[in-house]
CSV table of C-alpha atoms in Angstrom, one decimal:
chain,number,residue,atom,x,y,z
A,646,UNK,CA,0.0,0.0,0.0
A,647,UNK,CA,1.4,3.4,-1.0
A,648,UNK,CA,2.0,5.8,1.8
A,649,UNK,CA,0.3,9.2,1.3
A,650,UNK,CA,2.1,12.4,1.8
A,651,UNK,CA,-0.4,13.4,4.4
A,652,UNK,CA,1.5,11.2,6.9
A,653,UNK,CA,-1.6,9.1,7.7
A,654,UNK,CA,-0.6,5.8,9.3
A,655,UNK,CA,-1.7,2.7,7.4
A,656,UNK,CA,-2.0,-0.6,9.3
A,657,UNK,CA,-0.3,-3.4,7.5
A,658,UNK,CA,-3.1,-5.2,5.6
A,659,UNK,CA,-1.0,-8.4,5.6
A,660,UNK,CA,-0.6,-8.6,9.3
A,661,UNK,CA,-1.8,-11.8,10.9
A,662,UNK,CA,-5.2,-12.0,12.6
A,663,UNK,CA,-4.9,-12.0,16.4
A,664,UNK,CA,-6.3,-14.9,18.4
A,665,UNK,CA,-6.7,-12.7,21.5
A,666,UNK,CA,-10.2,-12.4,22.7
A,667,UNK,CA,-11.2,-8.7,22.6
A,668,UNK,CA,-13.8,-6.6,24.3
A,669,UNK,CA,-15.5,-4.6,21.4
A,670,UNK,CA,-18.3,-2.1,21.7
A,671,UNK,CA,-20.2,-1.2,18.6
A,672,UNK,CA,-22.4,1.9,18.2
A,673,UNK,CA,-24.9,2.0,15.4
A,674,UNK,CA,-28.5,2.4,14.4
A,675,UNK,CA,-31.2,0.2,15.8
A,676,UNK,CA,-34.3,-1.2,14.0
A,677,UNK,CA,-36.7,1.7,14.7
A,678,UNK,CA,-35.6,3.5,11.6
A,679,UNK,CA,-34.7,0.3,9.7
A,680,UNK,CA,-32.0,0.6,7.0
A,681,UNK,CA,-28.9,-1.0,5.7
A,682,UNK,CA,-26.8,0.3,8.6
A,683,UNK,CA,-29.2,-1.3,11.1
A,684,UNK,CA,-28.5,-4.6,9.4
A,685,UNK,CA,-24.8,-4.0,9.2
A,686,UNK,CA,-24.4,-3.2,12.9
A,687,UNK,CA,-26.3,-6.4,13.8
A,688,UNK,CA,-24.5,-8.7,11.4
A,689,UNK,CA,-21.1,-7.2,12.4
A,690,UNK,CA,-21.8,-7.7,16.1
A,691,UNK,CA,-23.0,-11.3,15.6
A,692,UNK,CA,-20.0,-12.2,13.5
A,693,UNK,CA,-17.6,-10.6,16.0
A,694,UNK,CA,-19.3,-12.4,18.9
A,695,UNK,CA,-18.0,-15.7,17.6
A,696,UNK,CA,-14.5,-14.7,18.6
A,697,UNK,CA,-14.8,-11.7,20.9
A,698,UNK,CA,-16.8,-10.2,23.8
A,699,UNK,CA,-19.1,-7.8,22.0
A,700,UNK,CA,-21.4,-5.2,23.3
A,701,UNK,CA,-23.7,-2.8,21.4
A,702,UNK,CA,-25.1,0.7,22.1
A,703,UNK,CA,-27.9,1.4,19.6
A,704,UNK,CA,-29.1,4.7,18.3
A,705,UNK,CA,-32.8,4.4,18.5
A,706,UNK,CA,-34.5,7.6,17.5
A,707,UNK,CA,-31.9,9.2,15.2
A,708,UNK,CA,-34.0,12.3,14.5
A,709,UNK,CA,-37.6,13.4,15.2
A,710,UNK,CA,-39.8,10.8,13.5
A,711,UNK,CA,-41.6,13.5,11.5
A,712,UNK,CA,-38.3,14.5,9.9
A,713,UNK,CA,-37.3,11.0,8.9
A,714,UNK,CA,-38.1,10.1,5.2
A,715,UNK,CA,-39.4,6.7,6.2
A,716,UNK,CA,-41.1,8.0,9.4
A,717,UNK,CA,-44.4,6.4,8.5
A,718,UNK,CA,-42.9,2.9,9.1
A,719,UNK,CA,-40.8,3.7,12.2
A,720,UNK,CA,-40.9,0.9,14.7
A,721,UNK,CA,-42.7,-1.6,12.5
A,722,UNK,CA,-41.5,-5.2,12.5
A,723,UNK,CA,-39.9,-5.3,9.1
A,724,UNK,CA,-36.8,-7.4,9.7
A,725,UNK,CA,-36.2,-11.0,10.9
A,726,UNK,CA,-32.6,-10.4,12.0
A,727,UNK,CA,-31.8,-10.2,15.7
A,728,UNK,CA,-28.8,-9.9,17.9
A,729,UNK,CA,-27.1,-13.1,19.1
A,730,UNK,CA,-27.6,-13.9,22.8
A,731,UNK,CA,-23.9,-13.6,23.3
A,732,UNK,CA,-24.0,-9.9,22.4
A,733,UNK,CA,-24.4,-7.6,25.4
A,734,UNK,CA,-27.1,-4.9,24.7
A,735,UNK,CA,-26.3,-1.6,26.3
A,736,UNK,CA,-28.6,1.3,26.8
A,737,UNK,CA,-30.1,3.0,23.7
A,738,UNK,CA,-29.6,6.6,22.8
A,739,UNK,CA,-32.1,9.0,21.2
A,740,UNK,CA,-31.2,12.2,19.5
A,741,UNK,CA,-32.6,14.2,22.5
A,742,UNK,CA,-30.7,12.1,25.1
A,743,UNK,CA,-33.0,13.0,28.1
A,744,UNK,CA,-31.1,11.3,30.9
A,745,UNK,CA,-29.7,8.5,28.8
A,746,UNK,CA,-26.1,9.6,28.8
A,747,UNK,CA,-25.7,8.7,32.5
A,748,UNK,CA,-26.7,5.1,31.8
A,749,UNK,CA,-24.3,5.0,28.8
A,750,UNK,CA,-21.4,6.4,30.9
A,751,UNK,CA,-22.1,3.7,33.6
A,752,UNK,CA,-22.2,1.0,30.9
A,753,UNK,CA,-18.9,2.0,29.3
A,754,UNK,CA,-17.3,2.3,32.7
A,755,UNK,CA,-18.4,-1.2,33.7
A,756,UNK,CA,-17.8,-2.8,30.3
A,757,UNK,CA,-14.4,-1.2,29.7
A,758,UNK,CA,-14.2,-2.3,26.0
A,759,UNK,CA,-10.8,-2.5,24.4
A,760,UNK,CA,-12.2,-0.3,21.6
A,761,UNK,CA,-15.3,1.7,20.8
A,762,UNK,CA,-16.4,1.5,17.2
A,763,UNK,CA,-18.8,4.2,15.9
A,764,UNK,CA,-20.7,3.5,12.7
A,765,UNK,CA,-20.7,6.7,10.6
A,766,UNK,CA,-23.1,7.5,7.7
A,767,UNK,CA,-25.1,10.6,8.8
A,768,UNK,CA,-24.4,13.9,10.5
A,769,UNK,CA,-27.5,13.3,12.7
A,770,UNK,CA,-25.3,11.2,14.9
A,771,UNK,CA,-22.6,13.8,15.3
A,772,UNK,CA,-23.6,15.4,18.6
A,773,UNK,CA,-24.0,11.9,20.2
A,774,UNK,CA,-20.8,10.6,18.8
A,775,UNK,CA,-18.9,13.6,20.0
A,776,UNK,CA,-20.2,13.0,23.5
A,777,UNK,CA,-19.5,9.3,23.4
A,778,UNK,CA,-15.9,10.0,22.2
A,779,UNK,CA,-15.4,12.4,25.1
A,780,UNK,CA,-16.7,9.7,27.5
A,781,UNK,CA,-14.4,7.1,26.0
A,782,UNK,CA,-11.4,9.3,26.2
A,783,UNK,CA,-12.0,9.9,29.9
A,784,UNK,CA,-12.2,6.1,30.4
A,785,UNK,CA,-9.0,5.6,28.3
A,786,UNK,CA,-11.0,3.7,25.6
A,787,UNK,CA,-9.7,4.1,22.0
A,788,UNK,CA,-12.4,5.3,19.6
A,789,UNK,CA,-12.6,4.2,15.9
A,790,UNK,CA,-15.0,5.6,13.3
A,791,UNK,CA,-16.1,3.2,10.6
A,792,UNK,CA,-17.1,5.2,7.6
A,793,UNK,CA,-20.0,3.9,5.4
A,794,UNK,CA,-20.5,7.4,3.8
A,795,UNK,CA,-18.5,10.5,4.4
A,796,UNK,CA,-21.8,12.3,4.3
A,797,UNK,CA,-25.3,11.2,3.2
A,798,UNK,CA,-25.8,12.6,-0.3
A,799,UNK,CA,-29.2,13.9,0.7
A,800,UNK,CA,-27.7,15.8,3.7
A,801,UNK,CA,-24.9,17.2,1.5
A,802,UNK,CA,-27.5,19.1,-0.5
A,803,UNK,CA,-28.9,20.7,2.7
A,804,UNK,CA,-26.8,23.8,3.4
A,805,UNK,CA,-27.3,23.8,7.2
A,806,UNK,CA,-26.6,20.0,7.5
A,807,UNK,CA,-23.5,20.3,5.4
A,808,UNK,CA,-22.2,23.3,7.3
A,809,UNK,CA,-22.9,21.6,10.6
A,810,UNK,CA,-20.8,18.6,9.6
A,811,UNK,CA,-18.0,20.7,8.3
A,812,UNK,CA,-17.8,22.7,11.5
A,813,UNK,CA,-18.1,19.9,14.1
A,814,UNK,CA,-16.5,16.9,12.3
A,815,UNK,CA,-12.9,18.0,12.9
A,816,UNK,CA,-13.6,18.1,16.7
A,817,UNK,CA,-14.7,14.4,16.5
A,818,UNK,CA,-11.8,13.4,14.3
A,819,UNK,CA,-9.4,14.8,16.9
A,820,UNK,CA,-10.8,12.4,19.5
A,821,UNK,CA,-10.4,9.3,17.3
A,822,UNK,CA,-7.6,6.8,17.4
A,823,UNK,CA,-8.5,5.2,14.1
A,824,UNK,CA,-10.7,5.0,11.1
A,825,UNK,CA,-12.1,2.1,9.1
A,826,UNK,CA,-13.3,2.4,5.5
A,827,UNK,CA,-14.7,-0.3,3.1
A,828,UNK,CA,-12.3,0.1,0.2
A,829,UNK,CA,-9.4,1.9,-1.3
A,830,UNK,CA,-11.6,4.4,-3.1
A,831,UNK,CA,-13.1,5.5,0.3
A,832,UNK,CA,-9.7,5.7,1.9
A,833,UNK,CA,-8.6,8.1,-0.8
A,834,UNK,CA,-11.8,10.1,-0.5
A,835,UNK,CA,-11.2,10.3,3.3
A,836,UNK,CA,-7.7,11.7,2.8
A,837,UNK,CA,-8.9,14.2,0.2
A,838,UNK,CA,-11.8,15.4,2.3
A,839,UNK,CA,-9.9,16.4,5.5
A,840,UNK,CA,-6.9,18.5,6.3
A,841,UNK,CA,-3.7,16.4,6.9
A,842,UNK,CA,-3.6,17.8,10.5
A,843,UNK,CA,-7.0,16.3,11.1
A,844,UNK,CA,-5.9,12.9,10.1
A,845,UNK,CA,-2.2,12.4,10.7
A,846,UNK,CA,-2.8,11.0,14.2
A,847,UNK,CA,-5.2,8.3,12.9
A,848,UNK,CA,-4.6,4.7,12.1
A,849,UNK,CA,-6.6,3.9,8.9
A,850,UNK,CA,-7.5,0.4,7.8
A,851,UNK,CA,-9.7,-1.2,5.1
A,852,UNK,CA,-12.5,-3.5,6.3
A,853,UNK,CA,-14.5,-4.7,3.3
A,854,UNK,CA,-18.3,-4.8,3.6
A,855,UNK,CA,-19.3,-8.2,4.9
A,856,UNK,CA,-22.0,-10.4,3.3
A,857,UNK,CA,-25.8,-9.8,3.8
A,858,UNK,CA,-26.8,-13.4,4.1
A,859,UNK,CA,-29.5,-12.8,6.7
A,860,UNK,CA,-32.7,-13.1,4.7
A,861,UNK,CA,-34.9,-16.0,5.6
A,862,UNK,CA,-35.1,-19.1,3.4
A,863,UNK,CA,-38.0,-19.0,1.0
A,864,UNK,CA,-40.6,-21.7,0.4
A,865,UNK,CA,-42.7,-21.1,-2.7
A,866,UNK,CA,-46.4,-20.9,-1.8
A,867,UNK,CA,-49.2,-22.6,-3.7
A,868,UNK,CA,-50.6,-19.4,-5.0
A,869,UNK,CA,-47.4,-18.1,-6.5
A,870,UNK,CA,-47.5,-18.0,-10.3
A,871,UNK,CA,-45.2,-20.5,-12.0
A,872,UNK,CA,-41.9,-19.1,-13.4
A,873,UNK,CA,-41.6,-19.0,-17.1
A,874,UNK,CA,-38.1,-20.4,-17.8
A,875,UNK,CA,-37.9,-18.3,-21.0
A,876,UNK,CA,-38.2,-15.0,-19.1
A,877,UNK,CA,-35.2,-13.4,-17.5
A,878,UNK,CA,-36.2,-11.8,-14.2
A,879,UNK,CA,-34.6,-8.4,-13.5
A,880,UNK,CA,-34.7,-6.7,-10.1
A,881,UNK,CA,-34.0,-3.2,-8.8
A,882,UNK,CA,-34.1,-3.2,-5.0
A,883,UNK,CA,-33.5,-0.4,-2.4
A,884,UNK,CA,-34.3,3.2,-1.6
A,885,UNK,CA,-35.3,5.2,-4.7
A,886,UNK,CA,-33.1,8.3,-4.5
A,887,UNK,CA,-31.5,10.6,-7.1
A,888,UNK,CA,-28.1,8.9,-6.9
A,889,UNK,CA,-29.4,5.4,-7.4
A,890,UNK,CA,-29.9,6.0,-11.1
A,891,UNK,CA,-33.1,3.9,-11.4
A,892,UNK,CA,-34.3,6.2,-14.2
A,893,UNK,CA,-31.5,4.9,-16.4
A,894,UNK,CA,-32.7,1.3,-16.0
A,895,UNK,CA,-36.3,2.4,-16.9
A,896,UNK,CA,-34.9,4.3,-20.0
A,897,UNK,CA,-32.9,1.2,-21.0
A,898,UNK,CA,-35.9,-1.0,-20.6
A,899,UNK,CA,-38.1,1.4,-22.6
A,900,UNK,CA,-35.5,1.2,-25.5
A,901,UNK,CA,-35.9,-2.5,-25.9
A,902,UNK,CA,-37.8,-3.7,-28.9
A,903,UNK,CA,-41.0,-5.6,-28.3
A,904,UNK,CA,-39.3,-8.9,-29.1
A,905,UNK,CA,-36.5,-8.1,-26.7
A,906,UNK,CA,-38.8,-7.0,-24.0
A,907,UNK,CA,-40.7,-10.3,-24.1
A,908,UNK,CA,-37.6,-12.0,-22.8
A,909,UNK,CA,-37.7,-10.0,-19.5
A,910,UNK,CA,-39.8,-9.1,-16.5
A,911,UNK,CA,-38.6,-6.2,-14.3
A,912,UNK,CA,-39.5,-5.8,-10.6
A,913,UNK,CA,-38.7,-2.5,-8.9
A,914,UNK,CA,-38.9,-2.6,-5.1
A,915,UNK,CA,-38.1,0.4,-3.1
A,916,UNK,CA,-39.3,3.4,-1.0
A,917,UNK,CA,-39.1,6.8,-2.5
A,918,UNK,CA,-36.9,9.4,-0.7
A,919,UNK,CA,-36.2,13.1,-1.4
A,920,UNK,CA,-39.4,13.3,-3.4
A,921,UNK,CA,-37.5,11.6,-6.3
A,922,UNK,CA,-40.6,10.7,-8.4
A,923,UNK,CA,-38.8,10.7,-11.8
A,924,UNK,CA,-38.4,6.9,-11.9
A,925,UNK,CA,-42.1,6.4,-10.9
A,926,UNK,CA,-43.2,8.8,-13.7
A,927,UNK,CA,-41.0,7.0,-16.2
A,928,UNK,CA,-42.4,3.6,-15.2
A,929,UNK,CA,-45.9,4.9,-15.7
A,930,UNK,CA,-45.3,5.8,-19.4
A,931,UNK,CA,-42.8,3.0,-20.2
A,932,UNK,CA,-43.5,1.3,-23.5
A,933,UNK,CA,-43.2,-2.1,-21.7
A,934,UNK,CA,-45.1,-1.1,-18.6
A,935,UNK,CA,-47.0,-4.4,-18.7
A,936,UNK,CA,-43.7,-6.2,-18.0
A,937,UNK,CA,-42.8,-4.0,-14.9
A,938,UNK,CA,-43.9,-4.7,-11.4
A,939,UNK,CA,-43.5,-1.6,-9.1
A,940,UNK,CA,-43.6,-2.1,-5.3
A,941,UNK,CA,-43.1,1.5,-4.0
A,942,UNK,CA,-42.5,0.8,-0.3
A,943,UNK,CA,-40.1,-0.6,2.2
A,944,UNK,CA,-40.7,-4.3,2.3
A,945,UNK,CA,-40.1,-6.9,5.0
A,946,UNK,CA,-37.2,-9.3,5.1
A,947,UNK,CA,-39.6,-12.1,4.1
A,948,UNK,CA,-40.8,-10.2,1.1
A,949,UNK,CA,-37.2,-9.2,0.1
A,950,UNK,CA,-36.2,-12.9,0.3
A,951,UNK,CA,-38.9,-13.8,-2.2
A,952,UNK,CA,-38.0,-11.0,-4.6
A,953,UNK,CA,-34.3,-12.0,-4.6
A,954,UNK,CA,-35.2,-15.8,-4.9
A,955,UNK,CA,-37.2,-15.0,-8.0
A,956,UNK,CA,-34.6,-12.8,-9.6
A,957,UNK,CA,-31.9,-13.8,-12.2
A,958,UNK,CA,-30.1,-10.4,-12.0
A,959,UNK,CA,-30.1,-7.2,-10.0
A,960,UNK,CA,-29.5,-4.0,-11.8
A,961,UNK,CA,-27.9,-1.1,-9.9
A,962,UNK,CA,-27.1,1.9,-12.1
A,963,UNK,CA,-25.8,4.0,-9.2
A,964,UNK,CA,-24.2,7.3,-10.0
A,965,UNK,CA,-22.0,7.1,-6.9
A,966,UNK,CA,-21.6,4.7,-4.0
A,967,UNK,CA,-19.2,3.5,-1.3
A,968,UNK,CA,-21.2,0.3,-0.5
A,969,UNK,CA,-24.6,-1.1,-1.2
A,970,UNK,CA,-26.8,-3.4,0.9
A,971,UNK,CA,-28.8,-4.6,-2.1
A,972,UNK,CA,-25.6,-5.5,-3.8
A,973,UNK,CA,-24.4,-7.5,-0.8
A,974,UNK,CA,-27.7,-9.4,-0.7
A,975,UNK,CA,-27.4,-10.1,-4.5
A,976,UNK,CA,-24.0,-11.6,-4.1
A,977,UNK,CA,-25.1,-13.7,-1.1
A,978,UNK,CA,-28.0,-14.8,-3.4
A,979,UNK,CA,-25.6,-15.7,-6.2
A,980,UNK,CA,-27.4,-13.9,-8.9
A,981,UNK,CA,-26.1,-11.7,-11.7
A,982,UNK,CA,-25.2,-8.1,-11.0
A,983,UNK,CA,-25.3,-5.4,-13.6
A,984,UNK,CA,-23.9,-2.1,-12.3
A,985,UNK,CA,-22.2,1.1,-13.2
A,986,UNK,CA,-18.5,1.2,-12.3
A,987,UNK,CA,-18.6,4.0,-9.7
A,988,UNK,CA,-17.0,4.8,-6.4
A,989,UNK,CA,-16.1,1.8,-4.2
A,990,UNK,CA,-18.6,-0.5,-5.8
A,991,UNK,CA,-16.1,-1.8,-8.3
A,992,UNK,CA,-14.0,-3.0,-5.4
A,993,UNK,CA,-17.1,-4.4,-3.7
A,994,UNK,CA,-17.6,-6.9,-6.5
A,995,UNK,CA,-14.0,-7.9,-6.9
A,996,UNK,CA,-13.8,-11.7,-7.0
A,997,UNK,CA,-17.6,-12.1,-7.7
A,998,UNK,CA,-17.9,-13.8,-11.1
A,999,UNK,CA,-21.5,-12.7,-11.6
A,1000,UNK,CA,-20.7,-9.0,-11.9
A,1001,UNK,CA,-21.0,-7.0,-15.1
A,1002,UNK,CA,-19.5,-3.5,-14.6
A,1003,UNK,CA,-20.5,-0.9,-17.1
A,1004,UNK,CA,-19.4,2.7,-17.9
A,1005,UNK,CA,-21.1,5.1,-15.5
A,1006,UNK,CA,-24.2,6.7,-17.0
A,1007,UNK,CA,-24.0,4.8,-20.2
A,1008,UNK,CA,-27.7,3.8,-20.9
A,1009,UNK,CA,-26.8,2.2,-24.2
A,1010,UNK,CA,-24.2,0.0,-22.6
A,1011,UNK,CA,-26.8,-0.9,-19.9
A,1012,UNK,CA,-29.3,-1.9,-22.5
A,1013,UNK,CA,-26.7,-4.0,-24.4
A,1014,UNK,CA,-25.9,-5.8,-21.2
A,1015,UNK,CA,-29.6,-6.5,-20.6
A,1016,UNK,CA,-29.9,-7.9,-24.2
A,1017,UNK,CA,-26.9,-10.2,-23.6
A,1018,UNK,CA,-28.2,-11.5,-20.3
A,1019,UNK,CA,-30.9,-14.1,-21.2
A,1020,UNK,CA,-28.5,-16.7,-22.6
A,1021,UNK,CA,-26.7,-17.0,-19.2
A,1022,UNK,CA,-29.4,-15.9,-16.8
A,1023,UNK,CA,-29.6,-19.4,-15.3
A,1024,UNK,CA,-26.0,-19.2,-13.9
A,1025,UNK,CA,-25.4,-18.7,-10.2
A,1026,UNK,CA,-22.3,-17.7,-8.4
A,1027,UNK,CA,-20.4,-18.1,-5.1
A,1028,UNK,CA,-20.1,-15.1,-2.9
A,1029,UNK,CA,-16.4,-14.6,-2.1
A,1030,UNK,CA,-17.0,-12.4,0.9
A,1031,UNK,CA,-17.1,-13.2,4.6
A,1032,UNK,CA,-16.9,-11.2,7.9
A,1033,UNK,CA,-13.4,-12.5,8.6
A,1034,UNK,CA,-11.8,-9.5,6.9
A,1035,UNK,CA,-13.8,-7.1,9.2
A,1036,UNK,CA,-12.8,-9.0,12.3
A,1037,UNK,CA,-9.2,-9.1,11.2
A,1038,UNK,CA,-9.2,-5.3,10.6
A,1039,UNK,CA,-10.6,-4.7,14.1
A,1040,UNK,CA,-8.0,-7.0,15.6
A,1041,UNK,CA,-5.2,-5.0,13.8
A,1042,UNK,CA,-6.8,-1.8,14.9
A,1043,UNK,CA,-6.9,-2.9,18.6
A,1044,UNK,CA,-3.3,-4.0,18.4
A,1045,UNK,CA,-2.3,-0.6,16.9
A,1046,UNK,CA,-4.4,1.8,19.1
A,1047,UNK,CA,-5.4,-0.3,22.1
A,1048,UNK,CA,-4.5,0.5,25.6
A,1049,UNK,CA,-2.7,-2.1,27.7
């Protein structure tokens, strides 16, 4: 790994995994505002608990429910995933705190983890993370920030939110001992986004996104329509937002001839955020609308499992991206992946034989990839990912920044 001129320390990625049992405390979102990071925190904790003593502090109410884009579903039982009994559940934190910090302080004081790992994806956590970092420093507990996004793209477009993050983030960075990112692209982005003096004290390591293999097994019901073996089943899954590029897929599908379109069915499953209705409008007037199923809501894990089980390929024409939950589920399901080669997603599919990486924003290339898919749609692939790399990265981090 090339050392950057910014003097940021890079942990040796080839260092051996420690067999020492650690005390690791993760902080991340709970299931009230269910999203990809809720799943990540839970899967990560459960995987780490196989080898370490793991505790979790969950962020329950991230923001006032009325301000959350999916607030209408807050608190609903949408996921089947749960924390392993070996994971110690600490007190939860809401955005307003209201007496919760005393319980969190007592929990950290009693647990005394070797490392406190904060999951970062939104500035809504910043005031709580600053406070937790101050607590941890007083208890001599090293703090590590695991970046999933440097800033949510929707927040970046809100001037007050962007300014808030820019002003307060350096204060949090000064209290960190290390940072984790999912890929080399994000490591470079981190180095380019902050001043060298804000980073030079940090240990930085890459912890690739682990697999999302948590969906329940599916059993076809008697009332499900039989699958036509001559139809290639395409899936778009996940939140519908401007950067997801769903409108490119709809345009590519619209450009198919009638004979080509008869080879496909397209299922779009996702909740609309940021009032991004352009994809829905394009679906409504698509030439092949009769071959498109549009499920415009956040679905349960059981429903998601069925959609993935019925799909031959997922299409993810993202315009940017560091990681993707729908992509991880697709690789765990072994289906084809058609995606633009943007951000850290190219590294995310490294080693996955079912990935077709296309030039970013090239609708014609996307349409050509669709047309070429039917002759190999039946193929399935092994997911090369596991949570071992994440555990090894944390082991290296504790070795580097841990306190004796």
